[in-house]
Structure formats: structure tokens, C-alpha cells
Coordinates of C-alpha atoms and ligand atoms in Angstrom, one line a residue:
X1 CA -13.9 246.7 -183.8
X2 CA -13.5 249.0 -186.9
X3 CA -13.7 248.2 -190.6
X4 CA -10.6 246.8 -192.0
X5 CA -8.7 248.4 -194.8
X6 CA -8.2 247.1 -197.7
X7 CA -4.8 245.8 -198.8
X8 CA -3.0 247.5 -201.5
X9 CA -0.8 245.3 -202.9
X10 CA -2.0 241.7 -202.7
X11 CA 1.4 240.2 -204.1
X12 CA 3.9 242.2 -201.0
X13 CA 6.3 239.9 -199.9
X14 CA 4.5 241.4 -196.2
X15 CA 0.9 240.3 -197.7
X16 CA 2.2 236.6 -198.1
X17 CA 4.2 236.3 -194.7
X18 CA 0.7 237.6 -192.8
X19 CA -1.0 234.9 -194.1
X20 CA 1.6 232.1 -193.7
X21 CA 1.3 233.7 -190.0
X22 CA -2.4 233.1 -190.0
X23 CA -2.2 229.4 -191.8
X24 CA -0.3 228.9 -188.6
X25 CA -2.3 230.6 -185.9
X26 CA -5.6 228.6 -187.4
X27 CA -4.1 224.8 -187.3
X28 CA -2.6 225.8 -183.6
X29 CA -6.5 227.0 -182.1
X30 CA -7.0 224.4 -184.5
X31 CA -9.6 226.1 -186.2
X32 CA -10.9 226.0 -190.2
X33 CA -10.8 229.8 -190.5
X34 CA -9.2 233.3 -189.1
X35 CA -9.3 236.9 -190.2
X36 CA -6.4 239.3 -190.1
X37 CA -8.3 241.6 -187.8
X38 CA -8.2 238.3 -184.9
X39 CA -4.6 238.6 -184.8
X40 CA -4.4 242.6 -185.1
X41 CA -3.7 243.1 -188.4
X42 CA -7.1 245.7 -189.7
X43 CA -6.6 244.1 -193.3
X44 CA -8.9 242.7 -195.6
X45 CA -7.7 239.4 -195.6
X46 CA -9.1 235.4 -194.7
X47 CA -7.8 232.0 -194.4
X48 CA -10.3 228.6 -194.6
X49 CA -10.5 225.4 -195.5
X50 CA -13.4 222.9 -195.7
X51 CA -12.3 219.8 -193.8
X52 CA -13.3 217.1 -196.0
X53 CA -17.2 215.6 -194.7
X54 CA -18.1 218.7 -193.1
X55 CA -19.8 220.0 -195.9
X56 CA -23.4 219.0 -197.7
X57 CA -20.7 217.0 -200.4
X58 CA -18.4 215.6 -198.7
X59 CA -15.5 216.9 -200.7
X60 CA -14.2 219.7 -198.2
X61 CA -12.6 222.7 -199.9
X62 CA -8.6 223.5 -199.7
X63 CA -6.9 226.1 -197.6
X64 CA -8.0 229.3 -199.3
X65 CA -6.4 232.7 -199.0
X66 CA -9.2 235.8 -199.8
X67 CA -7.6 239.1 -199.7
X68 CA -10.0 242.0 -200.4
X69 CA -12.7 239.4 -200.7
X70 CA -16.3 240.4 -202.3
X71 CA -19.5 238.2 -201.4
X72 CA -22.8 238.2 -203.4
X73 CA -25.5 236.5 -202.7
X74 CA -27.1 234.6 -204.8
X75 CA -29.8 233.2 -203.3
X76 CA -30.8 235.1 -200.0
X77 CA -33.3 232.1 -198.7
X78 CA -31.4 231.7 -195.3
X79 CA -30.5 228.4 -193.5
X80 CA -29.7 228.4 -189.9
X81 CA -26.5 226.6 -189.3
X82 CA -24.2 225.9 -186.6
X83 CA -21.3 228.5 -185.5
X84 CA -18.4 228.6 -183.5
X85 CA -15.6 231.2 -183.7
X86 CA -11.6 231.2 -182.1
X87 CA -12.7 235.1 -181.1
X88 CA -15.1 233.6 -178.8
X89 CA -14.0 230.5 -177.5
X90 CA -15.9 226.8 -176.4
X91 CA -19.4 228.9 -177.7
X92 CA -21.6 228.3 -180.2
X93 CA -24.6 229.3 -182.1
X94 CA -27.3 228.6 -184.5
X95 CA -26.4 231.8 -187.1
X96 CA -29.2 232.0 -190.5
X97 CA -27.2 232.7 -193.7
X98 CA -28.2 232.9 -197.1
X99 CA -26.8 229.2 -198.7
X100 CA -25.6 230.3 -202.4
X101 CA -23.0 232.8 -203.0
X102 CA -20.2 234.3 -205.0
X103 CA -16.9 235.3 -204.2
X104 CA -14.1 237.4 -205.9
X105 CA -10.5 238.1 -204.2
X106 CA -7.4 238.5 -204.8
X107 CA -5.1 235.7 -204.0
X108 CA -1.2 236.0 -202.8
X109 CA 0.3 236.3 -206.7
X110 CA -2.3 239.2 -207.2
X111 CA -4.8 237.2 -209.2
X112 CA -8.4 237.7 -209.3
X113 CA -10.0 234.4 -207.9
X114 CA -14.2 234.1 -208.6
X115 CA -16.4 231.4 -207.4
X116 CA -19.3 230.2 -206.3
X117 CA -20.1 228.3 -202.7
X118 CA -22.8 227.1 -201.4
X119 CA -24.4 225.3 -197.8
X120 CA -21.6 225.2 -195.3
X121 CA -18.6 226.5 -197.5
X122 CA -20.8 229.5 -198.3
X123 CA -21.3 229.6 -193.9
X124 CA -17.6 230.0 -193.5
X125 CA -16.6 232.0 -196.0
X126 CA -20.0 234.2 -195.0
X127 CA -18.0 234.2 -191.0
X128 CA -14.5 235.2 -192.2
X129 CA -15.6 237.9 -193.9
X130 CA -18.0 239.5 -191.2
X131 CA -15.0 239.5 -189.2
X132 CA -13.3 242.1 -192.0
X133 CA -16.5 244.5 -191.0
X134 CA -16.0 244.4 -187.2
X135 CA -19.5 241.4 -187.6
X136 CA -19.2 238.5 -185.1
X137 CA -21.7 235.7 -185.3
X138 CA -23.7 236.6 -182.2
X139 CA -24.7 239.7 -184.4
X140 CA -26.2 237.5 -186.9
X141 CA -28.3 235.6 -184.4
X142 CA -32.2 235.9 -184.5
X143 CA -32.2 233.5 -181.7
X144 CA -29.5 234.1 -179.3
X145 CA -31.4 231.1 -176.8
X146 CA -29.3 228.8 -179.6
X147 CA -26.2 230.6 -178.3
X148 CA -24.0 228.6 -175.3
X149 CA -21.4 226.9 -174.6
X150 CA -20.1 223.6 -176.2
X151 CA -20.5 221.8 -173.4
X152 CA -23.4 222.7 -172.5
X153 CA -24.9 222.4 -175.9
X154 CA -23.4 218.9 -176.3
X155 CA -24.1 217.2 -172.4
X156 CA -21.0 216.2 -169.9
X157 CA -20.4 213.0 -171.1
X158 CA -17.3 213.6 -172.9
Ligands
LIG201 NI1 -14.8 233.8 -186.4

């Protein structure tokens, strides 16, 4: 998968319809995030959320659009945390990321948006993003043992 290209005009009437497109492909899988480049589009753009209780706070994060998005890291003391991804479906994997960074994108009226995330929203925002560099979790793996399916992972007993 190639490196996506950056999107010119953040505020395109086009810009705002991919990403309705995307809000609707993500609660269909369901899923809490997608990249342009998992529905075709090679653009520099990601949907998430934070379902509330998923994260170390509780308090969730709300649907967020990134276009052009820019990650530092803050602190690169890694955590291992688990993965799972609509590219690669029923799998999952336990992916080390660094827990505390900063963001800055564009959002839909052209805006630049900064902040800082940590723990799990910093993990999701970490996994769109890869996605915009061709980077699936599996590539981020130092363990790929940790790497299976669900069901596997979880026992039969469902
Ligand atoms: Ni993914």
C-alpha cells in the first residue's frame, strides 16, 4: 500500500462528503476508526471516536475527523495494548505504542485542531494514522505469538 497524499483543501465540499462516507462505513463494520486509504481514497484523512469506558478515564472521546494529521510523541515509553483493525478482520494483537502524544490536523472548516492524548486514545489515533503510511498493526508487533483470532484469543464459549 503506498503513502497517501495529502489533501489540499481541507474545507472541499468533496473533503466533507468522504468523510460523511467514512462516518458511515465505520458504524456499519461497526468499528471506532477508518482511514481514507481502507475505502480507496490515498488521502490523508481519519475518522475515531473513543466509546465512552474504553479508555484509562472513562470519558471516551467524540467522533473526530483528522485530515493531514501530525503525531508527536511525547513520551516514547511504550505500552503494549490490544489491536484489532476492519482491514484485517476477527484478528487481533498485542501492538507496543508510545502512551502520550500530540496531534495537529486540519478539521472539515479548514481549522487547525492541536491536542494531546494519551493511553488508549493516543493507541487509536497512533492506528489510523499508520494506516495513511501504508503501516498495519501486525507491523508494529514485537510479538506476533499475541497475534490470532478473536475467537481464539477469547475461548468458544460465546
Ligand atoms: Ni485499522
Amino acid at each position: 500500500m503506498r503513502v497517501a497524499d495529502p489533501i489540499e483543501d481541507p474545507s472541499a465540499p468533496e473533503v466533507r462528503r468522504l468523510a460523511l462516507d467514512m462516518i458511515d462505513t465505520m458504524r456499519d463494520a461497526p468499528g471506532i476508526g477508518l482511514a481514507a486509504p481502507q475505502v480507496h481514497i490515498p488521502l490523508r484523512m481519519v475518522i475515531y471516536y473513543v466509546p465512552e469506558g474504553r479508555d484509562e478515564e472513562g470519558e471516551g472521546h467524540p467522533l473526530t475527523i483528522l485530515i493531514n494529521p501530525e503525531i508527536t510523541v511525547l513520551d516514547p515509553a511504550l505500552e503494549t495494548g490490544a489491536e484489532g483493525c476492519l482491514s484485517l478482520p476477527g484478528m487481533v494483537g498485542s501492538v507496543p505504542r508510545p502512551q502520550h502524544i500530540a496531534v495537529k490536523a486540519f478539521d472539515l472548516d479548514g481549522q487547525v485542531q492541536e491536542y494531546e492524548a494519551m493511553g488508549y486514545h493516543a493507541r487509536v489515533i497512533q492506528h489510523e494514522c499508520d494506516h495513511l503510511d501504508g503501516i498495519i498493526y501486525p507491523m508494529r508487533m514485537t510479538d506476533l505469538s499475541s497475534l490470532g483470532y478473536v475467537e481464539e484469543m477469547t475461548g468458544h464459549d460465546e
